[in-house]
Amino acid sequence: MDDQLTRVFSALADPIRRDMVARLAVADAGVNELAEPYDVSLQAVSKHLKVLEEAGLVSRTRQAQRRPVHLEAEVFDLMTKWIERYRRQAEERYRRLDDVLAEMDAEDSTTRPDTERGAS
């Protein structure tokens, strides 16, 4: 799992590849379609697609003369699970910190003299 996760995050580190993934989330596209907005060669686009393929983010199929690139959305489940695990851990740490701070605040308010708490 970690090896695939490493490949996925590494593939998404490049802004062109992230943009390709975003465009493929809308619809499958051919290599020429994917290359249109970039000022790079078709060969460079093919190399980007190869990285995305090796990470499991995209696949290519044959439809007559066309070879559309398809986004493999299941890979995002792997990323989401990994991110979610650490998000939950961080939230739990913040909850514990909130509890400690609330305890400290409660202790502080009981130990302060009445004049400091605003009583006359």
Coordinates of C-alpha atoms in Angstrom, one line a residue:
M1 CA 0.0 0.0 0.0
D2 CA 2.7 2.5 1.0
D3 CA 4.6 1.9 -2.3
Q4 CA 1.4 2.7 -4.3
L5 CA 0.6 5.6 -2.1
T6 CA 4.1 7.0 -2.6
R7 CA 3.8 6.7 -6.4
V8 CA 0.4 8.4 -6.3
F9 CA 1.5 11.4 -4.2
S10 CA 4.7 11.6 -6.3
A11 CA 2.7 11.6 -9.5
L12 CA 0.4 14.3 -8.2
A13 CA 3.3 16.5 -7.1
D14 CA 3.6 17.8 -10.7
P15 CA 1.1 20.6 -11.5
I16 CA 0.6 19.4 -15.1
R17 CA -0.3 15.9 -13.9
R18 CA -2.7 17.3 -11.2
D19 CA -4.4 19.4 -13.9
M20 CA -4.7 16.3 -16.2
V21 CA -6.3 14.4 -13.3
A22 CA -8.7 17.2 -12.7
R23 CA -9.7 17.3 -16.4
L24 CA -10.0 13.5 -16.5
A25 CA -12.4 13.7 -13.5
V26 CA -14.8 15.5 -15.9
A27 CA -14.4 13.1 -18.9
D28 CA -12.0 10.7 -20.5
A29 CA -9.8 12.3 -23.1
G30 CA -7.2 11.3 -25.8
V31 CA -3.6 12.3 -25.5
N32 CA -4.0 15.1 -28.1
E33 CA -6.9 16.5 -26.1
L34 CA -4.9 16.3 -22.9
A35 CA -1.9 18.0 -24.5
E36 CA -3.9 21.0 -25.9
P37 CA -3.5 23.5 -23.0
Y38 CA 0.1 22.8 -22.3
D39 CA 3.2 24.3 -24.1
V40 CA 4.9 20.9 -24.1
S41 CA 5.5 18.2 -26.7
L42 CA 3.2 15.2 -27.1
Q43 CA 6.2 13.1 -26.0
A44 CA 6.3 15.1 -22.7
V45 CA 2.5 14.6 -22.2
S46 CA 2.9 10.8 -22.9
K47 CA 5.6 10.7 -20.2
H48 CA 3.3 12.5 -17.8
L49 CA 0.6 9.9 -18.6
K50 CA 3.0 7.1 -18.1
V51 CA 3.8 8.4 -14.5
L52 CA 0.0 8.6 -13.8
E53 CA -0.5 5.1 -15.2
E54 CA 2.3 3.6 -13.1
A55 CA 0.8 5.2 -10.1
G56 CA -2.6 3.6 -11.0
L57 CA -4.3 6.9 -11.4
V58 CA -5.2 6.5 -15.1
S59 CA -5.6 3.7 -17.6
R60 CA -5.8 3.7 -21.4
T61 CA -8.3 1.7 -23.4
R62 CA -8.8 1.1 -27.1
Q63 CA -11.9 2.4 -28.9
A64 CA -11.4 1.8 -32.6
Q65 CA -8.6 4.3 -33.6
R66 CA -8.8 6.2 -30.3
R67 CA -7.0 5.4 -27.1
P68 CA -8.8 7.4 -24.4
V69 CA -7.3 8.0 -21.0
H70 CA -9.5 7.1 -18.1
L71 CA -9.2 8.3 -14.5
E72 CA -9.2 5.4 -12.0
A73 CA -11.1 6.9 -9.2
E74 CA -10.6 3.9 -6.9
V75 CA -7.0 5.1 -6.2
F76 CA -8.5 8.2 -4.6
D77 CA -10.1 5.9 -2.0
L78 CA -6.7 4.7 -1.0
M79 CA -5.5 8.3 -0.6
T80 CA -8.7 9.3 1.2
K81 CA -8.3 6.5 3.7
W82 CA -4.7 7.4 4.4
I83 CA -5.5 11.1 4.8
E84 CA -8.6 10.4 6.9
R85 CA -6.6 8.3 9.4
Y86 CA -4.3 11.2 10.1
R87 CA -7.1 13.7 10.1
R88 CA -8.9 11.7 12.8
Q89 CA -5.7 11.5 14.9
A90 CA -5.2 15.2 14.6
E91 CA -8.8 15.9 15.6
E92 CA -8.4 13.6 18.7
R93 CA -5.2 15.5 19.7
Y94 CA -7.1 18.8 19.4
R95 CA -10.0 17.5 21.5
R96 CA -7.6 16.4 24.2
L97 CA -5.9 19.8 24.1
D98 CA -9.3 21.5 24.4
D99 CA -10.1 19.4 27.4
V100 CA -6.8 20.2 29.1
L101 CA -7.2 24.0 28.4
A102 CA -10.8 23.9 29.7
E103 CA -9.6 22.1 32.8
M104 CA -6.8 24.7 33.3
D105 CA -9.3 27.5 32.8
A106 CA -11.7 26.0 35.3
E107 CA -8.9 25.5 37.9
D108 CA -7.7 29.1 37.3
S109 CA -11.2 30.6 37.8
T110 CA -11.6 28.7 41.1
T111 CA -8.2 29.8 42.5
R112 CA -8.4 33.5 41.6
P113 CA -9.6 35.8 44.4
D114 CA -13.1 37.3 44.0
T115 CA -11.7 40.7 43.2
E116 CA -9.9 39.3 40.2
R117 CA -13.0 37.5 38.9
G118 CA -15.0 40.8 38.9
A119 CA -16.9 40.4 42.2
S120 CA -17.2 43.4 44.5

